[in-house]
XYZ file of N, CA, C and O in Angstrom:
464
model
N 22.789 -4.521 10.547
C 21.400 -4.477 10.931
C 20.587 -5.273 9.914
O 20.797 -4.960 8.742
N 19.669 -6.275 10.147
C 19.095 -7.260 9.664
C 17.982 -6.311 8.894
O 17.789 -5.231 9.453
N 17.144 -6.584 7.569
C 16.017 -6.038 7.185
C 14.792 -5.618 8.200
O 14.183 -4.562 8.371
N 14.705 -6.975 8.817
C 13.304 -7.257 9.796
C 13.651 -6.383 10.986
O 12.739 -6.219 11.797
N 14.500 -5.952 11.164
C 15.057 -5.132 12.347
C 14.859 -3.570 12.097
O 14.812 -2.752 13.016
N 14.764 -3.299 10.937
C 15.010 -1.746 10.792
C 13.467 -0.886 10.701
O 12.419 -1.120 10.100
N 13.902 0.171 11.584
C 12.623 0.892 11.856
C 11.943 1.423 10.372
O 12.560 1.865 9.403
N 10.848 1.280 10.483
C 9.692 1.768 9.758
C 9.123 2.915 9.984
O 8.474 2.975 11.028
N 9.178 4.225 9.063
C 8.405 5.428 9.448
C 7.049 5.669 8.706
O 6.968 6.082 7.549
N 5.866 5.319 9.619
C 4.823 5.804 8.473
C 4.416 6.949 8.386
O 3.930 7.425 9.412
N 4.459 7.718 7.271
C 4.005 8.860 6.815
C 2.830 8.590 6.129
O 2.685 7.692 5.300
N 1.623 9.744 6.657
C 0.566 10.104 6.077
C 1.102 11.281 4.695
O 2.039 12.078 4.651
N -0.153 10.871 3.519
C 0.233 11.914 2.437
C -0.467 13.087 2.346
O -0.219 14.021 1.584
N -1.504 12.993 3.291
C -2.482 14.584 3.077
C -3.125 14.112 4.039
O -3.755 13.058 3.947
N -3.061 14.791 5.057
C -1.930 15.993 5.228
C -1.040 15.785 5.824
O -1.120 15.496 7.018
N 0.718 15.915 4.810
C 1.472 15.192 5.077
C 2.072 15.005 6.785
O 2.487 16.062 7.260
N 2.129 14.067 7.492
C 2.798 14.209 8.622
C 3.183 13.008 9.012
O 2.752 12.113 8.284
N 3.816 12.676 9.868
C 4.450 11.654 10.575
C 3.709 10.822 11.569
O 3.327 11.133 12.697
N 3.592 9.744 10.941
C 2.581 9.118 12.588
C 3.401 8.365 12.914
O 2.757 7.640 13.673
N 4.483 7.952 12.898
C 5.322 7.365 13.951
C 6.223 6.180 12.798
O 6.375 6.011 11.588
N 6.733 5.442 14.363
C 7.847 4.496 13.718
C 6.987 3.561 14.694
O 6.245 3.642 15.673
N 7.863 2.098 13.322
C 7.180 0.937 14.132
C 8.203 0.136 13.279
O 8.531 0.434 12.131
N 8.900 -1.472 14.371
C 9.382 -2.279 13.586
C 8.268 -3.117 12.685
O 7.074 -3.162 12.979
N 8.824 -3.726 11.616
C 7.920 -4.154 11.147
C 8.740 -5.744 10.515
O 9.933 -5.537 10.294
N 8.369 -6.975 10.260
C 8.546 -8.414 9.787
C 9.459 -7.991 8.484
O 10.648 -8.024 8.169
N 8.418 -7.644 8.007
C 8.728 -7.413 6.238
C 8.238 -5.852 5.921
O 7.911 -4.862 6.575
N 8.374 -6.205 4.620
C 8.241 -4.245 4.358
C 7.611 -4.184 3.181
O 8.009 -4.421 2.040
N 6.192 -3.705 3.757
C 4.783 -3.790 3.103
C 5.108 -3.000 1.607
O 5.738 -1.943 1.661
N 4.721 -3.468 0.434
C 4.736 -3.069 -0.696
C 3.028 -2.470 -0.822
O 1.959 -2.845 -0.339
N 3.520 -1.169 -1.894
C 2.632 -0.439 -2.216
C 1.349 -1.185 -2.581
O 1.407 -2.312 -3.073
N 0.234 -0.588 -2.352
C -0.940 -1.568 -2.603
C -1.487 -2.338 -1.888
O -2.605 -2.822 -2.063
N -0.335 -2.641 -0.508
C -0.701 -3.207 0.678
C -1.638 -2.184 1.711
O -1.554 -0.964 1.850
N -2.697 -3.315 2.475
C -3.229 -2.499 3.776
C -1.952 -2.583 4.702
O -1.132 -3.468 4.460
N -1.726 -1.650 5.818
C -1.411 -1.631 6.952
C -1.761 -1.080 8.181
O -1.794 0.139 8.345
N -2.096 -2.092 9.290
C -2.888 -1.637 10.477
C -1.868 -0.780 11.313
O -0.663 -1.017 11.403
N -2.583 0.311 11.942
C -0.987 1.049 12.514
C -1.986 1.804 13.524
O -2.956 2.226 12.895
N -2.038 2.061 14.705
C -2.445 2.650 15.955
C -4.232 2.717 15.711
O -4.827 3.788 15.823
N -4.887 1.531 15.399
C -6.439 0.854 15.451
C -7.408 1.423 14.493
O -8.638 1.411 14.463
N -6.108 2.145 13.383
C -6.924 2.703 11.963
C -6.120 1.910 10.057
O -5.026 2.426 9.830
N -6.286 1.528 9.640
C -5.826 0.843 8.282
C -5.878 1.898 6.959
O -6.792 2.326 6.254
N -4.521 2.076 6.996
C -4.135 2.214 5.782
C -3.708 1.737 4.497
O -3.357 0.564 4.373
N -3.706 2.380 3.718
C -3.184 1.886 2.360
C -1.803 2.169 2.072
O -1.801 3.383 2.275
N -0.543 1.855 1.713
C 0.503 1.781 1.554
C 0.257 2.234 0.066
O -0.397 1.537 -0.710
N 0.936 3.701 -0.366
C 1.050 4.038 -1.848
C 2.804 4.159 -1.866
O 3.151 4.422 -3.017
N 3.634 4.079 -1.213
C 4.881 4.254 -1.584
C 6.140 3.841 -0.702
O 6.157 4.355 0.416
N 6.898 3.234 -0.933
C 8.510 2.744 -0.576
C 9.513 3.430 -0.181
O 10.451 3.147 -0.925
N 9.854 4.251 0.661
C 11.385 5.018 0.199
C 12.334 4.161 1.466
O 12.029 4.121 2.658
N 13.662 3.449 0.758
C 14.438 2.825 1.009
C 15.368 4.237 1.769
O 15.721 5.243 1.154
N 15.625 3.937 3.300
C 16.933 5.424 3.335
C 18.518 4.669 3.886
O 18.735 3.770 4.699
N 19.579 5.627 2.896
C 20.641 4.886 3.238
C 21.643 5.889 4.165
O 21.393 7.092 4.223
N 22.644 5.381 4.791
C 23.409 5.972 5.412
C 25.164 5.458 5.064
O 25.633 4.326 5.179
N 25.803 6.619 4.655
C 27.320 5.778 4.672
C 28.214 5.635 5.781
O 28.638 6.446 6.604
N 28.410 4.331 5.596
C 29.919 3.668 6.859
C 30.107 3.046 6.133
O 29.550 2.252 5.374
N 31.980 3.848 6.623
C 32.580 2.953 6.189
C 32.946 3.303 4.870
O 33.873 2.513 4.690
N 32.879 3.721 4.200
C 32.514 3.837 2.382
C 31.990 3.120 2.115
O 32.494 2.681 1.082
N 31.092 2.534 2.395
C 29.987 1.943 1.924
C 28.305 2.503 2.478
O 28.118 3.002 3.587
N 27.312 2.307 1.540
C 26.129 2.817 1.717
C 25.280 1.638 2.107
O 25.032 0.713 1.333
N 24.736 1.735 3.668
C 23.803 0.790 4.495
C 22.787 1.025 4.776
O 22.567 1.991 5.507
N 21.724 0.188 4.275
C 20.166 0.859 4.938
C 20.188 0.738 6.476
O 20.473 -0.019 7.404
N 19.680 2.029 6.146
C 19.580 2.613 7.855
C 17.805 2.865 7.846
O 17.412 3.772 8.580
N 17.514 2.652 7.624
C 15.855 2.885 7.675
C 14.613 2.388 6.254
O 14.951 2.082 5.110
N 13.542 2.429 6.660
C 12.014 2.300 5.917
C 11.402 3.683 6.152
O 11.314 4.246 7.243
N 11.022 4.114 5.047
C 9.976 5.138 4.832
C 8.630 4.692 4.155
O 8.650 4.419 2.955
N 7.417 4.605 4.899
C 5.776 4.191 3.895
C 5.535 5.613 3.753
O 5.888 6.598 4.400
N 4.853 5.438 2.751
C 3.614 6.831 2.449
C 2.161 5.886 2.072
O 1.874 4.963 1.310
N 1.312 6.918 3.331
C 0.495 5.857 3.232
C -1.043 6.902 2.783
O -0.897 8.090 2.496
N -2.310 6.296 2.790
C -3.153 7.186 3.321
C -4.575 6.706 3.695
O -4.988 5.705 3.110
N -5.118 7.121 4.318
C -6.376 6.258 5.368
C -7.074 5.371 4.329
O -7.331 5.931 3.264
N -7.313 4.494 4.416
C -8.396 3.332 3.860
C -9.070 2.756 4.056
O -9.226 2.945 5.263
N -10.253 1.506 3.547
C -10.575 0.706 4.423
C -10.762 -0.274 3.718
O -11.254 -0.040 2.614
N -10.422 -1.850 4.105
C -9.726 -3.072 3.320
C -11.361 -3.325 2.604
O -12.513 -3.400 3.031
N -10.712 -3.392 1.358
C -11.980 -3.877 -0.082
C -12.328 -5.190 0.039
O -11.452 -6.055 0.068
N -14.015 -5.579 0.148
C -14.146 -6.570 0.425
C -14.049 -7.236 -0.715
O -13.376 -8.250 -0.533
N -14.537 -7.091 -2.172
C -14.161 -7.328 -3.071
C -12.913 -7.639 -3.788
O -12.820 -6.740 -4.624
N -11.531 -8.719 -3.956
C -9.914 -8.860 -4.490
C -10.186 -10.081 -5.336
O -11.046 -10.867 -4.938
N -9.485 -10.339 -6.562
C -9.400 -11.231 -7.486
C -7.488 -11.597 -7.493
O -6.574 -10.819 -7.219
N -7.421 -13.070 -7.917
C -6.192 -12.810 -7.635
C -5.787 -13.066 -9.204
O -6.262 -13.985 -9.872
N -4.728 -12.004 -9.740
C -4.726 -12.198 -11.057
C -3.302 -12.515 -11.292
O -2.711 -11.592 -10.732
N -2.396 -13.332 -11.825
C -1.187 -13.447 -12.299
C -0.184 -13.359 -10.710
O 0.918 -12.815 -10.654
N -0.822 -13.967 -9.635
C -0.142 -14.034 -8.525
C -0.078 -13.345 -7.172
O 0.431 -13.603 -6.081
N -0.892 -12.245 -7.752
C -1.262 -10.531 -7.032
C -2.446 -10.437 -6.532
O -3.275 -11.159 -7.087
N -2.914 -9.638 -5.460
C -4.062 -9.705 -5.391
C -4.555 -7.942 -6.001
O -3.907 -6.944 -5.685
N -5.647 -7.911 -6.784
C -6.177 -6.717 -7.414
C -7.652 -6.218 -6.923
O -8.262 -7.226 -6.564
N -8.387 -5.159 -6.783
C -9.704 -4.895 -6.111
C -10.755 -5.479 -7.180
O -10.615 -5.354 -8.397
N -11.527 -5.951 -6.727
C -13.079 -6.027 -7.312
C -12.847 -6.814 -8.469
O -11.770 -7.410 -8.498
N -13.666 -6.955 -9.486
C -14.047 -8.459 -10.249
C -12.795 -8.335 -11.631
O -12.615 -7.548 -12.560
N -12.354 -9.152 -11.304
C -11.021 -8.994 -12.874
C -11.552 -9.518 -13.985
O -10.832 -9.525 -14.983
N -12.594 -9.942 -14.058
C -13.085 -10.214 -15.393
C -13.945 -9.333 -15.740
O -14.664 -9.728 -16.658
N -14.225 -7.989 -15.267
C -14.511 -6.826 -16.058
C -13.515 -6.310 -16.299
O -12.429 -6.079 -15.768
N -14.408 -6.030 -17.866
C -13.144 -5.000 -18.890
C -12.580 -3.661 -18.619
O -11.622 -3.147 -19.196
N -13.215 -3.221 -17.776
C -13.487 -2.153 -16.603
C -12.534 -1.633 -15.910
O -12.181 -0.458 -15.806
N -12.079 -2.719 -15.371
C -11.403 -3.739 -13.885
C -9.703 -2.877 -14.474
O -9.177 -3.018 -15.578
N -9.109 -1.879 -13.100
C -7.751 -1.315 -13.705
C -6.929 -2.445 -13.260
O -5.757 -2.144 -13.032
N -7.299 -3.841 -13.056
C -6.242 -4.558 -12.223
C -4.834 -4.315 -11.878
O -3.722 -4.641 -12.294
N -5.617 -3.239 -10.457
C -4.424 -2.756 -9.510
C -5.058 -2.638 -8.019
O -6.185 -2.399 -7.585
N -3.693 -2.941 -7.403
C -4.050 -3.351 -5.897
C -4.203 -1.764 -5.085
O -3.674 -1.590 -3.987
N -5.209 -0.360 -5.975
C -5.281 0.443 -5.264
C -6.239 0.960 -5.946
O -6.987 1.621 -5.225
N -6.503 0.943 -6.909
C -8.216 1.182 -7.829
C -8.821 0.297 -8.161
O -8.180 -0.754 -8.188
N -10.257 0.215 -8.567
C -10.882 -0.476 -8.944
C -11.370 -0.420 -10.673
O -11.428 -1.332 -11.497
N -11.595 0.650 -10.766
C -12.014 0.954 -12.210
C -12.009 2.431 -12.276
O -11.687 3.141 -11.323
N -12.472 2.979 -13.731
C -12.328 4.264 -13.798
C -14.090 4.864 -13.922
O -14.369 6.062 -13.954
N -14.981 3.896 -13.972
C -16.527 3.926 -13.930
C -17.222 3.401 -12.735
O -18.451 3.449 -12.784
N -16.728 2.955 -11.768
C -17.366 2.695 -10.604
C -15.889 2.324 -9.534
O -15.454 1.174 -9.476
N -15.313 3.360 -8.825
C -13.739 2.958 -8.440
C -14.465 2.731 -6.570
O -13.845 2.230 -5.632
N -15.904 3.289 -6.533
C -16.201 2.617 -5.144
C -16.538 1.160 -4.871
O -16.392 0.533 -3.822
N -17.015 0.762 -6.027
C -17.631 -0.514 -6.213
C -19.227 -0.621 -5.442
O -19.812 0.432 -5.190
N -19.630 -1.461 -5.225
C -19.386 -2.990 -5.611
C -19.281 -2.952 -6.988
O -19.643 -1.985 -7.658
N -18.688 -4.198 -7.540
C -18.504 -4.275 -9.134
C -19.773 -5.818 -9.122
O -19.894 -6.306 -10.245
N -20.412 -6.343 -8.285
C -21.808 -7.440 -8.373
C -23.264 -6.777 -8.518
O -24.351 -7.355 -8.517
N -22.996 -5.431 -8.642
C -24.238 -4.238 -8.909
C -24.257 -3.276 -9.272
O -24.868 -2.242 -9.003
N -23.107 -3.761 -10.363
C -22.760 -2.229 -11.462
C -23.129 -2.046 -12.612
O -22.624 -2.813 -13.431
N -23.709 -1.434 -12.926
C -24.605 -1.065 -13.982
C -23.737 -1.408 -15.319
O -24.192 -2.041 -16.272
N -22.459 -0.903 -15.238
C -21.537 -1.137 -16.480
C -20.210 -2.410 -16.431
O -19.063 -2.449 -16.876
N -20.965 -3.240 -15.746
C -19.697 -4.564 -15.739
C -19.953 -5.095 -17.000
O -21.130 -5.104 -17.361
N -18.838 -5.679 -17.976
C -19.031 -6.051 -18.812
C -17.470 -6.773 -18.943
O -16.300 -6.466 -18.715
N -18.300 -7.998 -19.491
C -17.102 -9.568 -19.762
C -16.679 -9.368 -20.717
O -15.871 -10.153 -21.212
């Protein structure tokens, strides 16, 4: 079974439940949005599941953990990645799921404490 072939289960994290399976291209890394039945989530976690044949261990599935979001209009792209809101504040947690620990709603273009 090819990567791009194997079913995808997305799980919500609170409150945990199952919203379904879906094939998917590639296999969204944490930090990623993903659109899934006309609502966007955030992708916080990976679980790879294996199955043995054969004596050998084969992925047999994708597990996301995800939880409701809505895509930041604000991303800087830093060292190849894309991260939320302005990376040249000192502020700035450059990570693709917070923004800072003093303004983590943003905007970071009308924040009282941005600082270069």
């Amino acid at each position: 079974m090819e990567l791009n072939s194997l079913p995808t289960e997305v799980i919500l994290t609170h409150p945990r439940q199952s919203l379904g399976k879906l094939q998917l291209d590639c296999s969204p890394q944490p930090g990623n949005y993903l659109d899934f039945e006309e609502k966007t989530y955030l992708v916080l976690e990976r679980r790879h599941r294996y199955q043995l044949r054969g004596g050998r261990y084969i992925l047999h599935n994708i597990a996301i953990y995800v939880q409701i979001a809505k895509r930041p209009e604000e991303k800087s792209l830093v060292q190849g990645r894309w991260v939320i809101g302005d990376a040249t504040c000192n502020y700035n947690a450059l990570s693709e799921i917070i923004r800072c620990a003093v303004n983590p709603e943003g905007p970071c273009n009308s924040c009282r404490f941005y600082e270069n």
